[in-house]
Short mmCIF file of C-alpha atoms in Angstrom, two decimals:
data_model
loop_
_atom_site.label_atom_id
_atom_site.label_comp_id
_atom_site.label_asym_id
_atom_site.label_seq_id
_atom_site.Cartn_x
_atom_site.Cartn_y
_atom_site.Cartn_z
CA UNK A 992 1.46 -20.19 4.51
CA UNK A 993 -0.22 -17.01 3.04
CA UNK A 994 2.15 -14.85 2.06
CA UNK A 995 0.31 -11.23 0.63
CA UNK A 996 -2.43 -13.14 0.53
CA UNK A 997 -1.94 -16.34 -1.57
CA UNK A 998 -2.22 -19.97 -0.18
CA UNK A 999 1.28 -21.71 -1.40
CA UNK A 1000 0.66 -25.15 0.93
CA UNK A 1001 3.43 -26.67 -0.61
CA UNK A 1002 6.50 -23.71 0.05
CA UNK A 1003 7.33 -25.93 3.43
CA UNK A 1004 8.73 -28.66 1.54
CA UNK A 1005 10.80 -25.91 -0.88
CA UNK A 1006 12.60 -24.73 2.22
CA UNK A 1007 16.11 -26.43 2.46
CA UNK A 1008 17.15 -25.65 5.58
CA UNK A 1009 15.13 -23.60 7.63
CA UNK A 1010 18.37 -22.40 9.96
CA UNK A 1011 20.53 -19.96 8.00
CA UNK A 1012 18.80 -19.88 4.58
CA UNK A 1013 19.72 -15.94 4.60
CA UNK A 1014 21.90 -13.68 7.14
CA UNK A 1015 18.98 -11.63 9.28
CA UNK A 1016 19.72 -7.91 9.49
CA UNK A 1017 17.54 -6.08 12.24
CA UNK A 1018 15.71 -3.01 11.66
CA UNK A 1019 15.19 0.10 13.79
CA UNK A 1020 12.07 0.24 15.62
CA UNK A 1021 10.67 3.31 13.85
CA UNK A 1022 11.96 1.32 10.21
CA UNK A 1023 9.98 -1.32 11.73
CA UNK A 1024 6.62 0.77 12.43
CA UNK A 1025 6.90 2.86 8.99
CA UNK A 1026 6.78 -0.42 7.07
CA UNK A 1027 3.40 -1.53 8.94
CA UNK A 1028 2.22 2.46 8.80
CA UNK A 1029 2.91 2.35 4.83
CA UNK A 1030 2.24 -1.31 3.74
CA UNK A 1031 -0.36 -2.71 6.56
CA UNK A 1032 -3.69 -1.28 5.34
CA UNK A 1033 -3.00 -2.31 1.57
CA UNK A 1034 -1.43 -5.88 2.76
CA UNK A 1035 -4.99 -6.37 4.54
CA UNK A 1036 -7.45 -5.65 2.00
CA UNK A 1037 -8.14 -2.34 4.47
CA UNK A 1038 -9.52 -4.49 7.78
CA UNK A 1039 -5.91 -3.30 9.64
CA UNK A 1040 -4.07 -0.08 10.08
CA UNK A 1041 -1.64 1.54 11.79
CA UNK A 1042 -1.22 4.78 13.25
CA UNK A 1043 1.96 7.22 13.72
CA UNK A 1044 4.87 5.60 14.01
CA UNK A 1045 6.68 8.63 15.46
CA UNK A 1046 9.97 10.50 14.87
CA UNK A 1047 13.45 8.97 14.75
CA UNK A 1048 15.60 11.59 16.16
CA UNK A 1049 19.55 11.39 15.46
CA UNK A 1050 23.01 13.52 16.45
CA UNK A 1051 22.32 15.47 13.96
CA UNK A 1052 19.58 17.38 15.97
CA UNK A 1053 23.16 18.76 17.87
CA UNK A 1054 24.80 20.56 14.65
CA UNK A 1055 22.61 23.59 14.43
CA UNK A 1056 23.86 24.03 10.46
CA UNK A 1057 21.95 20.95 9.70
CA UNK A 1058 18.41 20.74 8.63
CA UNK A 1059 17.64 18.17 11.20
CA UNK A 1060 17.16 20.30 14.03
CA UNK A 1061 14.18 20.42 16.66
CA UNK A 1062 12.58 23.15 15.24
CA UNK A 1063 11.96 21.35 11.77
CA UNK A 1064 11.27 17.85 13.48
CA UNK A 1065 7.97 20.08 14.86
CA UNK A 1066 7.26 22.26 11.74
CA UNK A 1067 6.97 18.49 9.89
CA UNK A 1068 5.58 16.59 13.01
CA UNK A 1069 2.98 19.82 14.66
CA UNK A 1070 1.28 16.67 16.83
CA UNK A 1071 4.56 16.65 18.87
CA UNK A 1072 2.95 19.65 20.59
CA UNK A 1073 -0.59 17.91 20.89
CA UNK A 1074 -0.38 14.92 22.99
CA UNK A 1075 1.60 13.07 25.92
CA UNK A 1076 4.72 11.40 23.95
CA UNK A 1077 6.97 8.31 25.06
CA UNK A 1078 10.88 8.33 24.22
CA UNK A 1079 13.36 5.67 24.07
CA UNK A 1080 16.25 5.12 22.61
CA UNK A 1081 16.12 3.39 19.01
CA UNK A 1082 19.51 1.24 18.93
CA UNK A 1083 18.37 -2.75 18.89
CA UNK A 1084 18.58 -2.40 23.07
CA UNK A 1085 16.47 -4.95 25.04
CA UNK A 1086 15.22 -4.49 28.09
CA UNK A 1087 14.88 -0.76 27.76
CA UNK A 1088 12.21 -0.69 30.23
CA UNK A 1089 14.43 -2.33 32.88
CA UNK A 1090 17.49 -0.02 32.73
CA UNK A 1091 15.57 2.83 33.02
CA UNK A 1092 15.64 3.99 28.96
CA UNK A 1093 12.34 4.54 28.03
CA UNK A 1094 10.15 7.98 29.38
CA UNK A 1095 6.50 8.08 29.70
CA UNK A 1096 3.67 10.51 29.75
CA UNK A 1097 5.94 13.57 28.46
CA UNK A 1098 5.31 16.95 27.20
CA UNK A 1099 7.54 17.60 23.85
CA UNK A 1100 9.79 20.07 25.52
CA UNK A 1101 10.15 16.89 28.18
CA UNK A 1102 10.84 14.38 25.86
CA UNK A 1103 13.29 16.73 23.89
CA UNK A 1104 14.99 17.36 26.99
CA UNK A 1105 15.12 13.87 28.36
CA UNK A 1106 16.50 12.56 24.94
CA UNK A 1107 19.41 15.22 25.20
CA UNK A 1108 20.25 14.34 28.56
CA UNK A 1109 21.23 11.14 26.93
CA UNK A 1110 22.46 12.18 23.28
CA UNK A 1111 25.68 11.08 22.68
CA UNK A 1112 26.42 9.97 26.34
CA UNK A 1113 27.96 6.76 27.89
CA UNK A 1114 25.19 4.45 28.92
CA UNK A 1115 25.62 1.15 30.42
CA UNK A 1116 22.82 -1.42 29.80
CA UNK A 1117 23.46 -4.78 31.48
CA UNK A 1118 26.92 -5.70 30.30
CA UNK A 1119 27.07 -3.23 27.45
CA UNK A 1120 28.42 0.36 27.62
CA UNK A 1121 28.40 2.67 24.68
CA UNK A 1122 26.42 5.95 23.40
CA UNK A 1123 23.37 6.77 22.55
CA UNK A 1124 22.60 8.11 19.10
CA UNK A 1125 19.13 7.50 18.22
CA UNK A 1126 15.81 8.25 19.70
CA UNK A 1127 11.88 7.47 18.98
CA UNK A 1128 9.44 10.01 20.00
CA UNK A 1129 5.97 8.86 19.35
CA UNK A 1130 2.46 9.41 20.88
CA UNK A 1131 1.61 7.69 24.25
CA UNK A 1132 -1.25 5.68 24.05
CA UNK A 1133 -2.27 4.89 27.79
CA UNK A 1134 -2.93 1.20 28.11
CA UNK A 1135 -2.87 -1.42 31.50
CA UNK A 1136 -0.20 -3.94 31.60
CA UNK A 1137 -2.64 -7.01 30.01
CA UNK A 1138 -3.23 -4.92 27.21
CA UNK A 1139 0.44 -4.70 26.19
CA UNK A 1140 2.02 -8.04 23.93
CA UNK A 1141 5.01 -8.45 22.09
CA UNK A 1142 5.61 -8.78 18.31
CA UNK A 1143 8.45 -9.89 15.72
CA UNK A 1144 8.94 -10.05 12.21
CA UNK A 1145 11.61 -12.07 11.28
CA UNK A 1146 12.01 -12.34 7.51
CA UNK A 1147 13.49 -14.77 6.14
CA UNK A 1148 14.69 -15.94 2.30
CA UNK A 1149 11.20 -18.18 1.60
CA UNK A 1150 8.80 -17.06 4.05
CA UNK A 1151 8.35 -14.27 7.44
CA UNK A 1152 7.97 -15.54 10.64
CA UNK A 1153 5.69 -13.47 13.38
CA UNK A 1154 6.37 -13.98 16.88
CA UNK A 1155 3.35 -13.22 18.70
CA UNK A 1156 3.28 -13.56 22.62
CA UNK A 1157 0.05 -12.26 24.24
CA UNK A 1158 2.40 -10.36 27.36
CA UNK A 1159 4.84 -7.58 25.99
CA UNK A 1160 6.74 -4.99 28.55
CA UNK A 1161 9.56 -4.78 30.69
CA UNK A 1162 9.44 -8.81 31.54
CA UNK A 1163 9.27 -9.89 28.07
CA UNK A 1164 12.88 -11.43 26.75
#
């Protein structure tokens, strides 16, 4: 194991028991993408980066007395206007793809208007129905299907595990 950088070969045998050494508590997508935005670079002596990780866009875009609204998401985030954008909902849903949650290739005023189509509404995603809260707007990068994989970070008390599988989109999990 290497954790930030340092060989500890022995840590395996510190490790009690591998299976519940701490409760897991998952993370938001965008959470998720601001820690590697803000930590990857440094963690990898420079060789690795990553880009925007997007907006996270709550209910509170809906009380106009907030300071959360649209109109300050794009006065903080003027790219929003720039490029095509993808939007999905950002609730620990899988198979987003699948049920239809996730829109491509959109203009801002698109996106904004395909996340408040679903802001605060009943959904149904297999056997689960509840509402929608939270979005994630972030660029669209256009890519083929064999250039798409799936990642994880699970961290655990001793040591992270990455799950790495070289095939990510709708038929993944």
């Amino acid at each position: 194991l290497k954790p930030c950088g340092l060989e500890i070969p022995a840590l395996e045998a510190c490790i009690p028991n591998r299976q519940g050494a701490m409760s897991v508590k998952p993370i938001r997508e965008h959470t998720g993408k601001c820690l590697l935005h803000r930590w990857l670079g440094e963690y990898s002596g420079g060789k690795h980066s990553y880009g925007n990780p997007g907006v996270l866009v709550t209910p509170e875009v809906l009380d106009k007395t907030c300071s959360h609204t649209w109109m300050s998401i794009i006065d903080e985030n003027p790219w929003l206007k720039e490029c095509k954008l993808v939007a999905k909902p950002d609730q620990l849903i899988k198979r987003r793809g699948k049920a239809g949650l996730i829109a491509i290739d959109k203009t801002f005023e698109e996106a904004k208007d395909w996340v408040m189509q679903r802001m605060r509404k009943e959904q149904k995603v297999e056997e689960v129905t509840g509402q929608l809260s939270h979005f994630l707007v972030e660029p669209m990068v256009p890519h083929s299907q064999d250039e798409e994989f799936y990642v994880c970070i699970h961290s655990l008390r001793y040591y992270d595990e990455i799950l790495f599988y070289h095939e990510g989109g709708v038929d993944v999990g």
